[in-house]
Short mmCIF file of C-alpha atoms in Angstrom, two decimals:
data_model
loop_
_atom_site.label_atom_id
_atom_site.label_comp_id
_atom_site.label_asym_id
_atom_site.label_seq_id
_atom_site.Cartn_x
_atom_site.Cartn_y
_atom_site.Cartn_z
CA UNK A 1284 31.73 -3.72 43.51
CA UNK A 1285 30.02 -7.52 44.54
CA UNK A 1286 26.08 -6.09 43.14
CA UNK A 1287 24.06 -9.60 43.95
CA UNK A 1288 25.23 -8.33 48.42
CA UNK A 1289 25.35 -5.10 47.93
CA UNK A 1290 21.20 -5.49 46.99
CA UNK A 1291 20.94 -7.79 49.96
CA UNK A 1292 21.92 -5.56 52.40
CA UNK A 1293 19.69 -3.06 50.88
CA UNK A 1294 16.52 -4.56 48.74
CA UNK A 1295 14.97 -4.17 52.04
CA UNK A 1296 15.24 -0.55 52.42
CA UNK A 1297 14.61 0.36 48.99
CA UNK A 1298 11.77 -1.93 49.68
CA UNK A 1299 10.64 0.62 53.00
CA UNK A 1300 10.78 3.63 50.92
CA UNK A 1301 8.46 1.67 47.70
CA UNK A 1302 6.04 1.87 50.31
CA UNK A 1303 6.43 4.59 52.27
CA UNK A 1304 5.99 6.85 48.68
CA UNK A 1305 2.99 4.78 47.82
CA UNK A 1306 1.69 6.30 51.20
CA UNK A 1307 2.72 9.62 51.18
CA UNK A 1308 -0.68 11.71 51.58
CA UNK A 1309 -1.73 9.42 54.64
CA UNK A 1310 1.48 9.42 56.49
CA UNK A 1311 2.27 9.72 60.32
CA UNK A 1312 4.47 12.48 61.93
CA UNK A 1313 8.09 9.59 62.55
CA UNK A 1314 6.97 7.97 58.63
CA UNK A 1315 7.78 11.47 57.08
CA UNK A 1316 10.65 11.26 58.82
CA UNK A 1317 11.56 8.14 57.97
CA UNK A 1318 11.05 9.06 54.54
CA UNK A 1319 13.37 12.07 54.42
CA UNK A 1320 15.70 9.64 56.12
CA UNK A 1321 15.11 6.91 53.31
CA UNK A 1322 15.86 8.72 50.84
CA UNK A 1323 18.76 10.24 51.55
CA UNK A 1324 20.28 6.94 51.94
CA UNK A 1325 18.80 5.65 49.27
CA UNK A 1326 20.73 8.75 46.65
CA UNK A 1327 23.63 7.24 48.34
CA UNK A 1328 22.88 4.43 47.18
CA UNK A 1329 22.09 5.25 43.69
CA UNK A 1330 25.60 6.76 43.98
CA UNK A 1331 27.22 3.82 44.05
CA UNK A 1332 24.97 1.58 41.67
CA UNK A 1333 25.69 4.34 39.38
CA UNK A 1334 30.40 4.15 39.69
CA UNK A 1335 30.75 0.62 40.83
CA UNK A 1336 27.86 -0.98 38.52
CA UNK A 1337 27.36 -0.77 34.11
CA UNK A 1338 23.40 -2.81 35.77
CA UNK A 1339 21.23 -0.29 33.73
CA UNK A 1340 17.86 -2.92 34.87
CA UNK A 1341 19.08 -1.72 38.49
CA UNK A 1342 20.26 1.98 37.91
CA UNK A 1343 16.71 2.44 36.22
CA UNK A 1344 15.67 1.25 38.97
CA UNK A 1345 17.10 3.55 42.27
CA UNK A 1346 16.21 6.35 39.19
CA UNK A 1347 12.89 5.66 39.67
CA UNK A 1348 12.70 5.48 43.73
CA UNK A 1349 14.56 8.64 44.65
CA UNK A 1350 12.77 10.83 41.96
CA UNK A 1351 9.55 9.32 43.19
CA UNK A 1352 10.64 9.99 47.05
CA UNK A 1353 12.36 13.25 46.26
CA UNK A 1354 8.62 14.21 44.81
CA UNK A 1355 6.68 13.16 47.56
CA UNK A 1356 9.53 15.02 49.89
CA UNK A 1357 9.57 18.47 48.34
CA UNK A 1358 5.74 18.59 47.03
CA UNK A 1359 7.35 19.24 43.01
CA UNK A 1360 6.37 18.21 39.40
CA UNK A 1361 7.13 17.46 36.74
CA UNK A 1362 6.22 20.71 33.88
CA UNK A 1363 4.07 18.01 31.20
CA UNK A 1364 6.15 19.04 27.98
CA UNK A 1365 8.77 17.64 29.99
CA UNK A 1366 6.98 14.74 30.54
CA UNK A 1367 7.08 14.94 26.38
CA UNK A 1368 10.04 15.26 25.60
CA UNK A 1369 11.53 13.07 27.52
CA UNK A 1370 9.22 10.54 26.33
CA UNK A 1371 9.49 11.06 22.52
CA UNK A 1372 13.58 11.53 23.20
CA UNK A 1373 14.23 8.91 25.83
CA UNK A 1374 11.42 6.37 26.28
CA UNK A 1375 9.95 4.81 23.53
CA UNK A 1376 12.84 5.17 21.33
CA UNK A 1377 15.26 3.63 23.95
CA UNK A 1378 12.76 0.23 24.64
CA UNK A 1379 12.94 -0.07 20.43
CA UNK A 1380 16.57 0.35 20.26
CA UNK A 1381 16.90 -2.12 22.79
CA UNK A 1382 14.77 -4.27 21.04
CA UNK A 1383 16.79 -3.86 17.61
CA UNK A 1384 17.55 -7.89 17.09
CA UNK A 1385 14.77 -9.66 17.87
CA UNK A 1386 13.14 -6.86 15.37
CA UNK A 1387 15.39 -7.10 13.38
CA UNK A 1388 15.08 -11.02 13.89
CA UNK A 1389 10.91 -10.36 13.21
CA UNK A 1390 11.39 -8.47 10.42
CA UNK A 1391 13.93 -10.24 8.19
CA UNK A 1392 12.06 -14.11 9.22
CA UNK A 1393 8.30 -12.26 7.65
CA UNK A 1394 10.25 -10.64 4.45
CA UNK A 1395 11.59 -14.79 3.78
CA UNK A 1396 7.64 -16.20 3.99
CA UNK A 1397 6.77 -14.00 2.03
CA UNK A 1398 8.40 -14.21 -0.23
CA UNK A 1399 8.50 -17.28 -0.77
CA UNK A 1400 4.75 -17.80 -0.03
CA UNK A 1401 4.39 -15.60 -2.80
CA UNK A 1402 6.33 -17.47 -5.04
CA UNK A 1403 4.51 -20.50 -4.63
CA UNK A 1404 1.09 -18.69 -5.97
CA UNK A 1405 2.59 -16.96 -8.07
CA UNK A 1406 4.40 -20.13 -10.15
CA UNK A 1407 1.70 -22.76 -8.90
CA UNK A 1408 -2.31 -22.24 -11.39
CA UNK A 1409 -3.65 -25.42 -8.80
CA UNK A 1410 -2.74 -23.63 -5.71
CA UNK A 1411 -4.25 -19.94 -7.75
CA UNK A 1412 -7.37 -22.26 -8.16
CA UNK A 1413 -7.72 -23.71 -4.51
CA UNK A 1414 -7.77 -19.58 -3.56
CA UNK A 1415 -10.41 -18.52 -5.95
CA UNK A 1416 -11.70 -18.88 -9.71
CA UNK A 1417 -10.13 -17.19 -12.50
CA UNK A 1418 -13.60 -15.01 -12.89
CA UNK A 1419 -12.18 -13.96 -9.06
CA UNK A 1420 -8.52 -13.76 -9.76
CA UNK A 1421 -9.51 -11.57 -12.38
CA UNK A 1422 -11.64 -9.26 -9.93
CA UNK A 1423 -9.36 -8.80 -7.00
CA UNK A 1424 -5.66 -8.69 -9.65
CA UNK A 1425 -7.93 -5.87 -12.49
CA UNK A 1426 -10.16 -3.74 -9.41
CA UNK A 1427 -10.28 -5.12 -5.96
CA UNK A 1428 -6.57 -4.47 -4.71
CA UNK A 1429 -6.39 -1.13 -5.97
CA UNK A 1430 -10.50 0.17 -4.78
CA UNK A 1431 -9.62 -0.76 -1.65
CA UNK A 1432 -7.28 2.56 -1.86
CA UNK A 1433 -9.70 4.83 -2.96
CA UNK A 1434 -13.30 3.44 -2.58
CA UNK A 1435 -13.84 5.83 0.81
CA UNK A 1436 -12.86 9.22 1.97
CA UNK A 1437 -9.24 10.08 2.72
CA UNK A 1438 -9.42 11.37 5.25
CA UNK A 1439 -11.78 9.36 6.70
CA UNK A 1440 -10.25 6.15 4.73
CA UNK A 1441 -6.69 7.95 7.14
CA UNK A 1442 -8.34 7.23 10.36
CA UNK A 1443 -10.13 4.14 9.85
CA UNK A 1444 -6.62 2.66 8.80
CA UNK A 1445 -4.33 3.97 11.91
CA UNK A 1446 -7.36 3.14 14.49
CA UNK A 1447 -7.48 -1.09 13.07
CA UNK A 1448 -3.23 -0.92 12.54
CA UNK A 1449 -3.10 0.72 15.99
CA UNK A 1450 -5.51 -2.07 18.03
CA UNK A 1451 -3.32 -4.71 15.78
CA UNK A 1452 0.08 -3.49 17.69
CA UNK A 1453 -1.57 -4.07 20.54
CA UNK A 1454 -2.81 -6.92 20.15
CA UNK A 1455 0.40 -8.26 20.01
CA UNK A 1456 1.68 -6.48 22.61
CA UNK A 1457 -0.64 -8.08 24.80
CA UNK A 1458 0.31 -11.26 23.06
CA UNK A 1459 2.65 -11.57 25.27
CA UNK A 1460 1.12 -12.31 28.70
CA UNK A 1461 0.61 -15.64 27.32
CA UNK A 1462 4.75 -15.35 26.11
CA UNK A 1463 4.66 -14.35 23.22
CA UNK A 1464 3.09 -17.35 21.93
CA UNK A 1465 0.44 -16.61 19.51
CA UNK A 1466 2.79 -12.91 18.27
CA UNK A 1467 4.45 -15.69 15.43
CA UNK A 1468 0.66 -17.02 14.70
CA UNK A 1469 -0.55 -13.63 13.83
CA UNK A 1470 2.41 -12.62 11.91
CA UNK A 1471 2.07 -15.76 10.13
CA UNK A 1472 -1.47 -14.98 9.04
CA UNK A 1473 -0.06 -11.65 7.75
CA UNK A 1474 2.65 -12.61 6.15
CA UNK A 1475 0.11 -15.54 4.31
CA UNK A 1476 -2.05 -12.71 3.86
CA UNK A 1477 0.35 -10.18 1.43
CA UNK A 1478 1.93 -13.01 -0.01
CA UNK A 1479 -1.13 -14.65 -1.67
CA UNK A 1480 -1.72 -10.54 -2.97
CA UNK A 1481 1.84 -10.15 -3.73
CA UNK A 1482 1.77 -13.68 -5.68
CA UNK A 1483 -1.73 -13.16 -7.36
CA UNK A 1484 -1.13 -9.82 -8.50
CA UNK A 1485 2.26 -11.25 -9.85
CA UNK A 1486 0.31 -14.04 -11.96
CA UNK A 1487 -0.90 -11.78 -13.84
CA UNK A 1488 1.88 -9.94 -14.64
CA UNK A 1489 0.63 -6.65 -12.13
CA UNK A 1490 3.83 -6.68 -8.96
CA UNK A 1491 4.46 -3.01 -10.17
CA UNK A 1492 1.16 -2.39 -10.18
CA UNK A 1493 1.01 -4.40 -6.12
CA UNK A 1494 4.74 -2.81 -4.44
CA UNK A 1495 3.54 0.53 -6.67
CA UNK A 1496 0.21 0.87 -4.06
CA UNK A 1497 1.09 -0.80 -0.30
CA UNK A 1498 5.00 0.60 -0.66
CA UNK A 1499 3.84 3.52 0.49
CA UNK A 1500 1.75 3.23 3.50
CA UNK A 1501 3.57 -0.58 4.33
CA UNK A 1502 7.03 0.40 4.74
CA UNK A 1503 6.39 2.21 7.43
CA UNK A 1504 3.52 0.10 9.04
CA UNK A 1505 4.73 -2.78 8.84
CA UNK A 1506 8.17 -1.76 10.97
CA UNK A 1507 5.48 -0.88 13.03
CA UNK A 1508 4.68 -4.32 13.41
CA UNK A 1509 7.61 -6.05 13.33
CA UNK A 1510 8.52 -3.64 16.19
CA UNK A 1511 5.44 -4.60 18.62
CA UNK A 1512 6.16 -8.22 17.86
CA UNK A 1513 8.96 -8.17 19.04
CA UNK A 1514 9.05 -5.92 22.04
CA UNK A 1515 5.52 -8.56 22.57
CA UNK A 1516 7.95 -11.50 22.36
CA UNK A 1517 10.92 -10.29 24.27
CA UNK A 1518 8.97 -9.31 26.76
CA UNK A 1519 7.24 -12.33 27.13
CA UNK A 1520 10.88 -14.01 26.90
CA UNK A 1521 11.21 -12.25 30.08
CA UNK A 1522 8.84 -14.30 31.63
CA UNK A 1523 11.48 -17.61 30.36
CA UNK A 1524 14.73 -15.75 31.93
CA UNK A 1525 14.02 -12.84 33.87
CA UNK A 1526 18.33 -13.45 34.17
CA UNK A 1527 19.58 -12.20 38.16
CA UNK A 1528 16.65 -10.28 38.77
CA UNK A 1529 13.52 -12.28 40.31
CA UNK A 1530 10.92 -13.24 37.79
CA UNK A 1531 8.21 -10.41 38.90
CA UNK A 1532 10.52 -7.09 39.28
CA UNK A 1533 11.69 -8.07 35.31
CA UNK A 1534 8.57 -8.89 34.20
CA UNK A 1535 7.11 -5.65 36.26
CA UNK A 1536 9.86 -3.50 34.59
CA UNK A 1537 10.20 -4.97 31.28
CA UNK A 1538 5.73 -4.69 30.83
CA UNK A 1539 6.65 -1.35 31.93
CA UNK A 1540 9.31 -0.09 29.18
CA UNK A 1541 6.71 -2.12 26.76
CA UNK A 1542 4.10 0.57 27.03
CA UNK A 1543 6.81 3.51 26.21
CA UNK A 1544 6.30 1.20 22.58
CA UNK A 1545 1.91 0.45 22.51
CA UNK A 1546 1.91 4.61 23.47
CA UNK A 1547 4.78 5.74 21.35
CA UNK A 1548 3.93 3.36 18.00
CA UNK A 1549 0.20 5.41 17.93
CA UNK A 1550 1.45 8.06 16.33
CA UNK A 1551 3.82 5.99 13.91
CA UNK A 1552 1.23 4.32 13.06
CA UNK A 1553 -0.92 7.88 13.16
CA UNK A 1554 1.86 8.75 10.42
CA UNK A 1555 1.21 5.97 8.45
CA UNK A 1556 -2.35 6.17 8.37
CA UNK A 1557 -1.69 10.01 6.61
CA UNK A 1558 0.22 7.87 3.55
CA UNK A 1559 -2.25 5.25 3.02
CA UNK A 1560 -5.10 8.09 3.60
CA UNK A 1561 -3.74 10.73 1.51
CA UNK A 1562 -0.72 9.17 -0.84
CA UNK A 1563 -0.66 5.82 -2.07
CA UNK A 1564 -4.40 7.32 -3.98
CA UNK A 1565 -3.23 10.08 -4.66
CA UNK A 1566 -2.22 10.77 -8.51
CA UNK A 1567 1.38 11.68 -7.92
CA UNK A 1568 3.79 9.09 -10.08
CA UNK A 1569 4.16 5.96 -8.74
CA UNK A 1570 8.03 6.16 -8.16
CA UNK A 1571 6.92 9.35 -5.50
CA UNK A 1572 4.95 8.03 -4.09
CA UNK A 1573 6.87 5.06 -3.29
CA UNK A 1574 9.45 8.36 -1.99
CA UNK A 1575 7.42 9.87 0.76
CA UNK A 1576 7.20 5.84 1.89
CA UNK A 1577 11.20 5.50 1.78
CA UNK A 1578 11.27 8.86 3.22
CA UNK A 1579 9.13 8.71 6.30
CA UNK A 1580 10.59 5.01 6.68
CA UNK A 1581 14.33 6.21 6.50
CA UNK A 1582 13.61 9.34 9.55
CA UNK A 1583 11.63 6.50 11.80
CA UNK A 1584 14.60 4.83 12.02
CA UNK A 1585 17.14 7.35 11.60
CA UNK A 1586 15.20 8.67 15.06
CA UNK A 1587 15.33 5.43 16.73
CA UNK A 1588 18.66 5.33 16.55
CA UNK A 1589 19.55 8.09 17.55
CA UNK A 1590 18.01 8.84 19.77
CA UNK A 1591 17.81 5.41 21.15
CA UNK A 1592 21.64 4.04 20.98
CA UNK A 1593 22.44 7.95 23.13
CA UNK A 1594 19.79 7.32 25.50
CA UNK A 1595 21.29 3.52 26.05
CA UNK A 1596 24.49 4.89 26.14
CA UNK A 1597 22.69 6.79 29.07
CA UNK A 1598 21.96 3.61 30.98
CA UNK A 1599 18.35 4.89 30.22
CA UNK A 1600 16.11 1.53 30.09
CA UNK A 1601 12.57 3.05 28.60
CA UNK A 1602 10.28 2.58 32.10
CA UNK A 1603 7.57 4.71 32.40
CA UNK A 1604 8.95 4.89 36.26
CA UNK A 1605 12.15 6.38 35.02
CA UNK A 1606 12.37 10.04 35.85
CA UNK A 1607 14.92 12.58 35.21
CA UNK A 1608 18.03 12.48 38.13
CA UNK A 1609 17.76 15.76 38.49
CA UNK A 1610 14.87 17.20 41.49
CA UNK A 1611 12.58 19.12 38.95
CA UNK A 1612 11.59 22.57 40.25
CA UNK A 1613 8.30 24.02 40.76
CA UNK A 1614 8.81 27.13 38.20
#
């Protein structure tokens, strides 16, 4: 099947059905009949596309349109608990998994820049002198770095960290409207902050304290930030290269999918905030605190890989408008 010809032949019917669904509360009798007829026709189109096309974007769009039209025709609604389960079992992990190469590239670049700058800071007294006086560096290394994690009550600190990290991730995603161009700069600034702290701690022989404090929460926290940056840059690239779709359509679909990540990361960063507020400053041995961070990181990555790969195999896109193919029952 020539998918381009098929889309050209039926796009007008799809657009008309979308318009009727959008105005479903104000349709007259003739328009209601047209809505039912178009719903049946587009459902047939979806069946044809599923059997003859490997385009997940087109399948996703028609699936969402048919589901919304079915809801308009039958008046049925998906129970909230099903929407919740679908979000965490499909929408969030599939978008994260589809962005895995952007995610991996972002992580590698951040780690490389941080390592190079940290080695430079640790080994060059002139750089250290430019950062601060010996007394200021001593204060940071011996007191300020560790005190940061224990100077506030654990519960309030965890909440503060959660809100701050969620806001940073949202900012990174929002930057996608500027083609993602500011995102590398934001990552660069964060990499420098991490690298300077690591370099100064290393210069005074306290790199073990640095990793002992930053690793428990930092693994999951930075992974979440890298994911936000990856999907933000991927959304920006969609503007440059929309593929076979119209640029506006591709951007809208990818933008809705990216919102899945924005919402999902609120939960991920909540867990990271709990670890930073409760585990990092705790009296647990260093190995235990790091172990908790490693387990949290491994659990998150395993979750994304398992559910994301499964959803991708089912041709899911993570578009928030996508609904289950089966009609939800009123009961």
